[in-house]
């Protein structure tokens, strides 16, 4: 089995000619930002008006980094171009708007989700870049510690049951689920997803997008999917009792169901679903596993084993990302605890006796191997 340091990926550190960028306007400025963001593996671009200037930032390795300040004249040409491309109303500035557009780079199309928000000094814009080269990653390249990848593959091959993936926005849940589904596509199984929104196109998989305003919700969509003879279902997010119970019932009637949930840990997913009002007598036998994850920045491989002490704030110290995860397998012991409505601490105690490791536990291992640092682990787990 490959070591963690061999699996975790490294990316080029962001570099951009800000002096050249500052001279650009409108379409040329936006196009340059788009291409530079893709080249530097950036996930989001933020355009934020301040009192005397407009700040442009982007998110690199999970953290916001300032690129430059531009004048309000430059901002005006930029926002007009963004609104035109994403089909936002040009004359509407006092309410939030959402849109999207695509652009081409290196032979592929990148989708951009645009959100505007009125602020004291003007509209702020967030551009989320959905690059298929970054979003569809093989499972073995996600850097799961220990035998987590193997265990995930085992439960993903089961004919039925419920597999939950939890974590905050930006923790890599969608990337992990797409990686898992990609290992299952083309194996004579009908795979259907419910997403809000669809982030990347997956080959040989039926993808359906939620339209809440039209009454097409996760709950109603899931009921519709069950009439299309699916083998595997992905529910983009469990938000309410109806969706949760329908997903559980589907997993008990011969379907393998993947779903995401917003909780801080794998253990917390259990009381969260129970608090929604799902039946313990159906939830316990349905559950197969819960994966919780975050993304941590990884140390530059050149610096890991050079025998020198380094400051993590120095340039090029962090050069990649890796999944920091915890995987709870629903053993008979765990299922009995669910039936008895045990507390999260009781489930944790039992799980640890069976070898369960938390993200903090795995973080210490990653730190000892100099893949990342405890400061970085603390940043994403608050340990």
PDB file of N, CA and C in Angstrom, residues 152 161-167 173-174 176-178 180-181 192-195 218 222 232-240 243-248 250-251 256-263 269 273 276 283 287 289-292:
ATOM      1  N   UNK A 152     -13.686   1.950   2.210  1.00  0.00           N
ATOM      2  CA  UNK A 152     -14.699   2.667   1.433  1.00  0.00           C
ATOM      3  C   UNK A 152     -15.093   1.867   0.199  1.00  0.00           C
ATOM      4  N   UNK A 161     -27.911  -0.494   1.154  1.00  0.00           N
ATOM      5  CA  UNK A 161     -27.525   0.162   2.396  1.00  0.00           C
ATOM      6  C   UNK A 161     -27.331   1.654   2.211  1.00  0.00           C
ATOM      7  N   UNK A 162     -27.078   2.346   3.322  1.00  0.00           N
ATOM      8  CA  UNK A 162     -26.910   3.800   3.337  1.00  0.00           C
ATOM      9  C   UNK A 162     -25.478   4.158   3.723  1.00  0.00           C
ATOM     10  N   UNK A 163     -24.824   4.951   2.879  1.00  0.00           N
ATOM     11  CA  UNK A 163     -23.473   5.431   3.139  1.00  0.00           C
ATOM     12  C   UNK A 163     -23.527   6.957   3.194  1.00  0.00           C
ATOM     13  N   UNK A 164     -23.115   7.522   4.327  1.00  0.00           N
ATOM     14  CA  UNK A 164     -23.177   8.966   4.527  1.00  0.00           C
ATOM     15  C   UNK A 164     -21.790   9.587   4.426  1.00  0.00           C
ATOM     16  N   UNK A 165     -21.694  10.753   3.821  1.00  0.00           N
ATOM     17  CA  UNK A 165     -20.454  11.527   3.782  1.00  0.00           C
ATOM     18  C   UNK A 165     -20.765  12.888   4.388  1.00  0.00           C
ATOM     19  N   UNK A 166     -20.031  13.271   5.436  1.00  0.00           N
ATOM     20  CA  UNK A 166     -20.334  14.506   6.147  1.00  0.00           C
ATOM     21  C   UNK A 166     -19.140  15.457   6.157  1.00  0.00           C
ATOM     22  N   UNK A 167     -19.448  16.721   6.412  1.00  0.00           N
ATOM     23  CA  UNK A 167     -18.403  17.735   6.487  1.00  0.00           C
ATOM     24  C   UNK A 167     -18.954  19.072   6.049  1.00  0.00           C
ATOM     25  N   UNK A 173     -16.520  16.744  -0.023  1.00  0.00           N
ATOM     26  CA  UNK A 173     -17.535  15.683  -0.019  1.00  0.00           C
ATOM     27  C   UNK A 173     -17.920  15.267  -1.444  1.00  0.00           C
ATOM     28  N   UNK A 174     -18.191  16.260  -2.293  1.00  0.00           N
ATOM     29  CA  UNK A 174     -18.614  15.957  -3.658  1.00  0.00           C
ATOM     30  C   UNK A 174     -17.517  15.234  -4.421  1.00  0.00           C
ATOM     31  N   UNK A 176     -15.207  13.288  -3.223  1.00  0.00           N
ATOM     32  CA  UNK A 176     -15.139  11.902  -2.741  1.00  0.00           C
ATOM     33  C   UNK A 176     -16.274  11.063  -3.311  1.00  0.00           C
ATOM     34  N   UNK A 177     -17.487  11.613  -3.304  1.00  0.00           N
ATOM     35  CA  UNK A 177     -18.631  10.866  -3.818  1.00  0.00           C
ATOM     36  C   UNK A 177     -18.502  10.607  -5.315  1.00  0.00           C
ATOM     37  N   UNK A 178     -18.032  11.614  -6.065  1.00  0.00           N
ATOM     38  CA  UNK A 178     -17.820  11.410  -7.497  1.00  0.00           C
ATOM     39  C   UNK A 178     -16.755  10.332  -7.739  1.00  0.00           C
ATOM     40  N   UNK A 180     -16.072   7.795  -5.776  1.00  0.00           N
ATOM     41  CA  UNK A 180     -16.686   6.504  -5.469  1.00  0.00           C
ATOM     42  C   UNK A 180     -17.615   6.056  -6.591  1.00  0.00           C
ATOM     43  N   UNK A 181     -18.461   6.978  -7.080  1.00  0.00           N
ATOM     44  CA  UNK A 181     -19.384   6.622  -8.152  1.00  0.00           C
ATOM     45  C   UNK A 181     -18.640   6.240  -9.428  1.00  0.00           C
ATOM     46  N   UNK A 192     -28.185   6.856 -10.464  1.00  0.00           N
ATOM     47  CA  UNK A 192     -28.893   8.123 -10.647  1.00  0.00           C
ATOM     48  C   UNK A 192     -28.552   9.051  -9.488  1.00  0.00           C
ATOM     49  N   UNK A 193     -28.280  10.310  -9.794  1.00  0.00           N
ATOM     50  CA  UNK A 193     -27.950  11.282  -8.745  1.00  0.00           C
ATOM     51  C   UNK A 193     -28.994  12.389  -8.677  1.00  0.00           C
ATOM     52  N   UNK A 194     -29.147  12.950  -7.491  1.00  0.00           N
ATOM     53  CA  UNK A 194     -29.941  14.152  -7.241  1.00  0.00           C
ATOM     54  C   UNK A 194     -28.981  15.186  -6.686  1.00  0.00           C
ATOM     55  N   UNK A 195     -28.762  16.296  -7.407  1.00  0.00           N
ATOM     56  CA  UNK A 195     -27.750  17.261  -6.996  1.00  0.00           C
ATOM     57  C   UNK A 195     -28.287  18.687  -7.030  1.00  0.00           C
ATOM     58  N   UNK A 218     -35.264  17.476  -2.956  1.00  0.00           N
ATOM     59  CA  UNK A 218     -34.605  16.195  -2.732  1.00  0.00           C
ATOM     60  C   UNK A 218     -35.621  15.116  -2.377  1.00  0.00           C
ATOM     61  N   UNK A 222     -36.304  12.128  -4.942  1.00  0.00           N
ATOM     62  CA  UNK A 222     -35.950  10.772  -4.517  1.00  0.00           C
ATOM     63  C   UNK A 222     -37.110   9.808  -4.757  1.00  0.00           C
ATOM     64  N   UNK A 232     -28.098   2.260  -7.728  1.00  0.00           N
ATOM     65  CA  UNK A 232     -27.343   3.141  -6.841  1.00  0.00           C
ATOM     66  C   UNK A 232     -27.902   4.555  -6.957  1.00  0.00           C
ATOM     67  N   UNK A 233     -28.083   5.209  -5.804  1.00  0.00           N
ATOM     68  CA  UNK A 233     -28.647   6.557  -5.764  1.00  0.00           C
ATOM     69  C   UNK A 233     -27.709   7.469  -4.977  1.00  0.00           C
ATOM     70  N   UNK A 234     -27.483   8.664  -5.494  1.00  0.00           N
ATOM     71  CA  UNK A 234     -26.770   9.693  -4.743  1.00  0.00           C
ATOM     72  C   UNK A 234     -27.733  10.822  -4.422  1.00  0.00           C
ATOM     73  N   UNK A 235     -27.912  11.097  -3.134  1.00  0.00           N
ATOM     74  CA  UNK A 235     -28.727  12.221  -2.689  1.00  0.00           C
ATOM     75  C   UNK A 235     -27.772  13.329  -2.271  1.00  0.00           C
ATOM     76  N   UNK A 236     -27.783  14.438  -3.010  1.00  0.00           N
ATOM     77  CA  UNK A 236     -26.816  15.506  -2.786  1.00  0.00           C
ATOM     78  C   UNK A 236     -26.760  16.007  -1.362  1.00  0.00           C
ATOM     79  N   UNK A 237     -27.899  16.071  -0.679  1.00  0.00           N
ATOM     80  CA  UNK A 237     -27.893  16.511   0.717  1.00  0.00           C
ATOM     81  C   UNK A 237     -29.187  16.100   1.403  1.00  0.00           C
ATOM     82  N   UNK A 238     -29.072  15.557   2.600  1.00  0.00           N
ATOM     83  CA  UNK A 238     -30.242  15.269   3.422  1.00  0.00           C
ATOM     84  C   UNK A 238     -30.512  16.500   4.276  1.00  0.00           C
ATOM     85  N   UNK A 239     -31.669  17.126   4.040  1.00  0.00           N
ATOM     86  CA  UNK A 239     -31.996  18.373   4.723  1.00  0.00           C
ATOM     87  C   UNK A 239     -33.190  18.260   5.667  1.00  0.00           C
ATOM     88  N   UNK A 240     -33.978  17.197   5.495  1.00  0.00           N
ATOM     89  CA  UNK A 240     -35.192  17.101   6.308  1.00  0.00           C
ATOM     90  C   UNK A 240     -35.556  15.647   6.574  1.00  0.00           C
ATOM     91  N   UNK A 243     -36.750  13.444   3.418  1.00  0.00           N
ATOM     92  CA  UNK A 243     -35.648  12.967   2.579  1.00  0.00           C
ATOM     93  C   UNK A 243     -34.869  11.872   3.287  1.00  0.00           C
ATOM     94  N   UNK A 244     -34.578  12.074   4.575  1.00  0.00           N
ATOM     95  CA  UNK A 244     -33.813  11.100   5.351  1.00  0.00           C
ATOM     96  C   UNK A 244     -34.522   9.753   5.397  1.00  0.00           C
ATOM     97  N   UNK A 245     -35.817   9.753   5.728  1.00  0.00           N
ATOM     98  CA  UNK A 245     -36.540   8.495   5.859  1.00  0.00           C
ATOM     99  C   UNK A 245     -36.717   7.799   4.509  1.00  0.00           C
ATOM    100  N   UNK A 246     -36.951   8.592   3.454  1.00  0.00           N
ATOM    101  CA  UNK A 246     -37.090   8.002   2.124  1.00  0.00           C
ATOM    102  C   UNK A 246     -35.788   7.350   1.682  1.00  0.00           C
ATOM    103  N   UNK A 247     -34.647   8.009   1.976  1.00  0.00           N
ATOM    104  CA  UNK A 247     -33.335   7.434   1.639  1.00  0.00           C
ATOM    105  C   UNK A 247     -33.101   6.137   2.402  1.00  0.00           C
ATOM    106  N   UNK A 248     -33.467   6.135   3.672  1.00  0.00           N
ATOM    107  CA  UNK A 248     -33.308   4.931   4.492  1.00  0.00           C
ATOM    108  C   UNK A 248     -34.189   3.803   3.963  1.00  0.00           C
ATOM    109  N   UNK A 250     -35.312   3.424   0.980  1.00  0.00           N
ATOM    110  CA  UNK A 250     -34.789   2.974  -0.318  1.00  0.00           C
ATOM    111  C   UNK A 250     -33.632   2.011  -0.130  1.00  0.00           C
ATOM    112  N   UNK A 251     -32.794   2.285   0.867  1.00  0.00           N
ATOM    113  CA  UNK A 251     -31.638   1.418   1.104  1.00  0.00           C
ATOM    114  C   UNK A 251     -32.044   0.052   1.647  1.00  0.00           C
ATOM    115  N   UNK A 256     -28.456   0.854  -3.094  1.00  0.00           N
ATOM    116  CA  UNK A 256     -27.306   1.414  -2.392  1.00  0.00           C
ATOM    117  C   UNK A 256     -27.432   2.932  -2.485  1.00  0.00           C
ATOM    118  N   UNK A 257     -27.524   3.599  -1.337  1.00  0.00           N
ATOM    119  CA  UNK A 257     -27.784   5.033  -1.302  1.00  0.00           C
ATOM    120  C   UNK A 257     -26.594   5.768  -0.686  1.00  0.00           C
ATOM    121  N   UNK A 258     -26.057   6.728  -1.428  1.00  0.00           N
ATOM    122  CA  UNK A 258     -25.040   7.644  -0.918  1.00  0.00           C
ATOM    123  C   UNK A 258     -25.725   8.971  -0.623  1.00  0.00           C
ATOM    124  N   UNK A 259     -25.338   9.636   0.468  1.00  0.00           N
ATOM    125  CA  UNK A 259     -25.936  10.922   0.788  1.00  0.00           C
ATOM    126  C   UNK A 259     -24.961  11.756   1.600  1.00  0.00           C
ATOM    127  N   UNK A 260     -25.104  13.081   1.521  1.00  0.00           N
ATOM    128  CA  UNK A 260     -24.269  13.969   2.329  1.00  0.00           C
ATOM    129  C   UNK A 260     -25.101  14.591   3.437  1.00  0.00           C
ATOM    130  N   UNK A 261     -24.383  14.996   4.475  1.00  0.00           N
ATOM    131  CA  UNK A 261     -25.005  15.573   5.661  1.00  0.00           C
ATOM    132  C   UNK A 261     -24.004  16.557   6.244  1.00  0.00           C
ATOM    133  N   UNK A 262     -24.489  17.638   6.852  1.00  0.00           N
ATOM    134  CA  UNK A 262     -23.586  18.600   7.469  1.00  0.00           C
ATOM    135  C   UNK A 262     -23.467  18.319   8.959  1.00  0.00           C
ATOM    136  N   UNK A 263     -22.404  17.604   9.346  1.00  0.00           N
ATOM    137  CA  UNK A 263     -22.086  17.397  10.764  1.00  0.00           C
ATOM    138  C   UNK A 263     -20.583  17.546  10.936  1.00  0.00           C
ATOM    139  N   UNK A 269     -23.296  12.213  12.936  1.00  0.00           N
ATOM    140  CA  UNK A 269     -24.306  11.988  11.910  1.00  0.00           C
ATOM    141  C   UNK A 269     -25.461  11.136  12.441  1.00  0.00           C
ATOM    142  N   UNK A 273     -29.446  12.457  12.439  1.00  0.00           N
ATOM    143  CA  UNK A 273     -30.549  11.841  11.716  1.00  0.00           C
ATOM    144  C   UNK A 273     -31.674  11.438  12.664  1.00  0.00           C
ATOM    145  N   UNK A 276     -33.877  14.219  13.477  1.00  0.00           N
ATOM    146  CA  UNK A 276     -34.799  14.569  12.401  1.00  0.00           C
ATOM    147  C   UNK A 276     -36.101  13.778  12.503  1.00  0.00           C
ATOM    148  N   UNK A 283     -33.319   2.827  10.458  1.00  0.00           N
ATOM    149  CA  UNK A 283     -32.003   3.455  10.310  1.00  0.00           C
ATOM    150  C   UNK A 283     -30.881   2.483  10.673  1.00  0.00           C
ATOM    151  N   UNK A 287     -27.893   1.507   7.800  1.00  0.00           N
ATOM    152  CA  UNK A 287     -26.589   2.183   7.788  1.00  0.00           C
ATOM    153  C   UNK A 287     -25.438   1.215   7.535  1.00  0.00           C
ATOM    154  N   UNK A 289     -22.018   2.843   6.605  1.00  0.00           N
ATOM    155  CA  UNK A 289     -20.811   3.570   7.005  1.00  0.00           C
ATOM    156  C   UNK A 289     -21.068   5.068   6.986  1.00  0.00           C
ATOM    157  N   UNK A 290     -20.257   5.790   7.763  1.00  0.00           N
ATOM    158  CA  UNK A 290     -20.277   7.251   7.745  1.00  0.00           C
ATOM    159  C   UNK A 290     -18.838   7.739   7.594  1.00  0.00           C
ATOM    160  N   UNK A 291     -18.597   8.548   6.583  1.00  0.00           N
ATOM    161  CA  UNK A 291     -17.285   9.146   6.365  1.00  0.00           C
ATOM    162  C   UNK A 291     -17.377  10.637   6.640  1.00  0.00           C
ATOM    163  N   UNK A 292     -16.539  11.137   7.537  1.00  0.00           N
ATOM    164  CA  UNK A 292     -16.425  12.580   7.759  1.00  0.00           C
ATOM    165  C   UNK A 292     -15.060  13.020   7.262  1.00  0.00           C
TER     166      UNK A 292
END
